[in-house]
PDB file of C-alpha atoms in Angstrom:
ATOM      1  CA  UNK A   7      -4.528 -18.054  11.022  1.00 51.00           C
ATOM      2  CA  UNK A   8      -4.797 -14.417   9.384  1.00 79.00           C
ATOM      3  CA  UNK A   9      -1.339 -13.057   9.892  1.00 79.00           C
ATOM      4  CA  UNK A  10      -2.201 -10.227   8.388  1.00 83.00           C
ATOM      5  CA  UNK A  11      -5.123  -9.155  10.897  1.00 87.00           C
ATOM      6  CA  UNK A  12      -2.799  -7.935  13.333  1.00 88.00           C
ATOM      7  CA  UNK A  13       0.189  -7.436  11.423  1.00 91.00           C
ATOM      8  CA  UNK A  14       2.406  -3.716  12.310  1.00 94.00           C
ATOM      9  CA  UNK A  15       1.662  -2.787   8.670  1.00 96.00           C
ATOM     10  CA  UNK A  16      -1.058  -1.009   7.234  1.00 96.00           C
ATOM     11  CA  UNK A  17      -2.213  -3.215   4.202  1.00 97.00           C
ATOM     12  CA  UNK A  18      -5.120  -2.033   2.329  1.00 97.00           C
ATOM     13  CA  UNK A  19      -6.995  -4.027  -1.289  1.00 97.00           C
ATOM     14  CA  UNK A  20      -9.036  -2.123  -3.500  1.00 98.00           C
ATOM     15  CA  UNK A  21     -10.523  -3.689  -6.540  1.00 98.00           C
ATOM     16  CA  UNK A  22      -9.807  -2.374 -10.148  1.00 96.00           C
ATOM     17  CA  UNK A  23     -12.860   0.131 -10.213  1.00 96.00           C
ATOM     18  CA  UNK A  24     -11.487   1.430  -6.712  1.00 96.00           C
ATOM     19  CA  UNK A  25     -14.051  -0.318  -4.258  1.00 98.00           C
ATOM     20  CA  UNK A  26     -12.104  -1.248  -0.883  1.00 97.00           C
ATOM     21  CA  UNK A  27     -12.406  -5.181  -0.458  1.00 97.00           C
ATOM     22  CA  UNK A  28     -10.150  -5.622   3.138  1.00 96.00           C
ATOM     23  CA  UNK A  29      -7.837  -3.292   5.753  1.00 96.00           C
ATOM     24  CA  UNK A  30      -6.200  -4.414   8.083  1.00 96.00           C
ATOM     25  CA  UNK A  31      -6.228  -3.870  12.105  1.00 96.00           C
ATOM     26  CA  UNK A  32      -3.300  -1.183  11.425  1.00 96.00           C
ATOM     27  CA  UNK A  33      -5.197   0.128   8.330  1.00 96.00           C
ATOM     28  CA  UNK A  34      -8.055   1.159   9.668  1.00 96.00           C
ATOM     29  CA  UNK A  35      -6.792   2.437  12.744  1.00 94.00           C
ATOM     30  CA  UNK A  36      -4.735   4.772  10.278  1.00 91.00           C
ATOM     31  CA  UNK A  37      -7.562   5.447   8.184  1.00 90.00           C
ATOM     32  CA  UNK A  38      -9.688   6.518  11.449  1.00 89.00           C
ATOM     33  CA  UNK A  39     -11.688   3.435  10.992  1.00 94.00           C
ATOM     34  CA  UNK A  40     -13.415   0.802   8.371  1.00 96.00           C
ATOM     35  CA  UNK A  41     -13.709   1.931   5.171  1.00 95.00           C
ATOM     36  CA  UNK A  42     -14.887  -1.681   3.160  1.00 97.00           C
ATOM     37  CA  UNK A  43     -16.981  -1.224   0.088  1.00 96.00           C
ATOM     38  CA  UNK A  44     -15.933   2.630   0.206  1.00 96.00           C
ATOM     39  CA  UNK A  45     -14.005   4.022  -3.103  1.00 96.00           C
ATOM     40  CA  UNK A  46     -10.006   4.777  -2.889  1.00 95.00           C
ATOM     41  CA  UNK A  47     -10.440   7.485  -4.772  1.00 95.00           C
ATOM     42  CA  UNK A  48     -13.457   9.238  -2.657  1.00 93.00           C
ATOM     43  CA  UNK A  49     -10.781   8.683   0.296  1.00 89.00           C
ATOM     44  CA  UNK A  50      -8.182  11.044  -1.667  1.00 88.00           C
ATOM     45  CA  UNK A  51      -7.784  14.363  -2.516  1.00 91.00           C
ATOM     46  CA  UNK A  52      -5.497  15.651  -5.724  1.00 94.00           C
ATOM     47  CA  UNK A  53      -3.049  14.605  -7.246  1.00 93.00           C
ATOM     48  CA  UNK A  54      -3.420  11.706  -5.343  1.00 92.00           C
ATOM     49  CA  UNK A  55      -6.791  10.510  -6.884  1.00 94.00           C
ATOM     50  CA  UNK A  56      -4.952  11.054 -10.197  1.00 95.00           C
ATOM     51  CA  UNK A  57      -2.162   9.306  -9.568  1.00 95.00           C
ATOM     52  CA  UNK A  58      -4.624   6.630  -8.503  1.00 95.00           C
ATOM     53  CA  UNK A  59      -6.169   6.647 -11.465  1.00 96.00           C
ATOM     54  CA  UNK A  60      -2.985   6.131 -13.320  1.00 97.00           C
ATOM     55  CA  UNK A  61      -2.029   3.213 -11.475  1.00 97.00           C
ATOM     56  CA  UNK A  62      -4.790   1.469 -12.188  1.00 96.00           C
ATOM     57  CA  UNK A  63      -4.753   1.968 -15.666  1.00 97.00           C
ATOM     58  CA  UNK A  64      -0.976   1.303 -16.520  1.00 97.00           C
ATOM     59  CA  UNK A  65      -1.527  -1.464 -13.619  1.00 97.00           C
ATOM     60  CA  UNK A  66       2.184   0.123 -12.133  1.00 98.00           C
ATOM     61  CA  UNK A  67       4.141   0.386  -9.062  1.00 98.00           C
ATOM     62  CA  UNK A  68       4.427   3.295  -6.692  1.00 97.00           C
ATOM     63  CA  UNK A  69       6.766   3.756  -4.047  1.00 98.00           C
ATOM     64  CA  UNK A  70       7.250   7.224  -2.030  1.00 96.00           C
ATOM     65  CA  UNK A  71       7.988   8.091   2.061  1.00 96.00           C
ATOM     66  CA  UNK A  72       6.007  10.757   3.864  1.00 96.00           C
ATOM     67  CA  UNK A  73       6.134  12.420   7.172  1.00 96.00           C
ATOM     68  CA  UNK A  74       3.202  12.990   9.159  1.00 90.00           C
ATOM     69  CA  UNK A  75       2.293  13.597  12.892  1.00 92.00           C
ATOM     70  CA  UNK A  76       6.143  13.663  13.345  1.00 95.00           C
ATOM     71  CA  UNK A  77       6.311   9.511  11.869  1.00 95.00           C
ATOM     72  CA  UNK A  78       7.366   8.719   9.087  1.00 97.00           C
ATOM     73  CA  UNK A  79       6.223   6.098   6.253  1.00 97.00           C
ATOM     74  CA  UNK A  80       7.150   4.493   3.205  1.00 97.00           C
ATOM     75  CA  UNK A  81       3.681   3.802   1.011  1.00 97.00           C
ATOM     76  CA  UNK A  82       3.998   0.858  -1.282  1.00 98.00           C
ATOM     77  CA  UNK A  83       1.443   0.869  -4.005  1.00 98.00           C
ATOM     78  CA  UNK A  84       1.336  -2.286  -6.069  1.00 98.00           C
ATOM     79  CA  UNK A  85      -1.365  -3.798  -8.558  1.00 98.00           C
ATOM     80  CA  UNK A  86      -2.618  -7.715  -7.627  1.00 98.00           C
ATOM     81  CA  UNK A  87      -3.376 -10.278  -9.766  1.00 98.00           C
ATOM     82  CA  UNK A  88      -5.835 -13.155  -9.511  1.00 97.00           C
ATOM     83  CA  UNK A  89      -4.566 -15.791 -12.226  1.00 97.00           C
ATOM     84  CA  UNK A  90      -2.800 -12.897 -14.171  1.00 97.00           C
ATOM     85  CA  UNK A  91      -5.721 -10.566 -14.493  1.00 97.00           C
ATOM     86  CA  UNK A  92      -5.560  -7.347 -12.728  1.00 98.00           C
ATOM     87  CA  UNK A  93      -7.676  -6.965 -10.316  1.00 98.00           C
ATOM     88  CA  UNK A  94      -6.923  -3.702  -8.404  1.00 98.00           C
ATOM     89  CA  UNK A  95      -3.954  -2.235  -6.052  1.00 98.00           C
ATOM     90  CA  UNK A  96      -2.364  -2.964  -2.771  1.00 98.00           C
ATOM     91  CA  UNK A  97      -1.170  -0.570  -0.205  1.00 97.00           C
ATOM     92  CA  UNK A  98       0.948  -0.821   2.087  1.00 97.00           C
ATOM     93  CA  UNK A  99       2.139   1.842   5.120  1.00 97.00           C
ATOM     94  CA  UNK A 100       4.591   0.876   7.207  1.00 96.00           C
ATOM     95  CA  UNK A 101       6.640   3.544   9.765  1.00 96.00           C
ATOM     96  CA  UNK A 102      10.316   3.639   9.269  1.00 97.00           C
ATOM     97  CA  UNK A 103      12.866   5.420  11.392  1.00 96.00           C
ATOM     98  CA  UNK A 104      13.900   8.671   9.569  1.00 95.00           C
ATOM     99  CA  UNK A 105      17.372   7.566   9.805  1.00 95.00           C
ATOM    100  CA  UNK A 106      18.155   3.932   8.779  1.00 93.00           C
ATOM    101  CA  UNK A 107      20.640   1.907   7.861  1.00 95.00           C
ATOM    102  CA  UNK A 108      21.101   0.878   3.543  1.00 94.00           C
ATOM    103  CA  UNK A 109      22.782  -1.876   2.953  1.00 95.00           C
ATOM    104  CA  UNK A 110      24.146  -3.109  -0.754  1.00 95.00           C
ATOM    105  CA  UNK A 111      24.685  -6.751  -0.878  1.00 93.00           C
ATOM    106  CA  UNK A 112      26.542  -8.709  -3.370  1.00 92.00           C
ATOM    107  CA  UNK A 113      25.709 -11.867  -5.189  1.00 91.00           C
ATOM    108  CA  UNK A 114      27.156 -15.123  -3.677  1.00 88.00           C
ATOM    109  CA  UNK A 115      29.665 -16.202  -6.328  1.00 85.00           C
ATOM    110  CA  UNK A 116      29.418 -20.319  -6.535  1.00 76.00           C
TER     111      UNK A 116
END
């Protein structure tokens, strides 16, 4: 079962020299179609390629929202690791309602 196939968020893998190993249904569809064993960074204009760049170097996070066609996203950037060696970033897009609920929860005390 590949859950992630059809799943209502757009996950993308690149390796650490950029090369995209998998999308998803939902990524390519956003992407206007497969882009496998294309570079990230060809797929970006700056200061996004940059900021690429960076990310793969200092192997960090990046979080952000956007707004496009009228939807909007939150982009989740993360590196992945294959027995703790870096070996490139995750994406994820997923479409959030411009107004939505945030919620602060506090530790169960025992």
């Amino acid at each position: 079962m590949d859950y992630m196939k059809e799943l209502n968020v757009a996950v993308t893998v690149c390796d650490k020299e950029g090369k995209i190993l998998q999308m998803n249904e939902k990524s390519q569809k956003t992407n206007h179609g497969n882009l496998v064993g294309q570079n990230v960074f060809d797929c970006h204009p700056e200061p996004a390629r940059t900021k690429l760049g960076e990310l793969m170097e200092q192997h960090a996070t990046n979080a952000y929202t956007i707004e496009k066609g009228g939807v909007k996203k939150l982009i989740y950037q993360t590196p992945w690791y294959e027995n703790g060696e870096f070996m490139g970033l995750v994406e994820f897009s997923l479409e959030i309602p411009f107004e939505m609920p945030h919620y602060i929860r506090k530790p169960k005390i025992e």
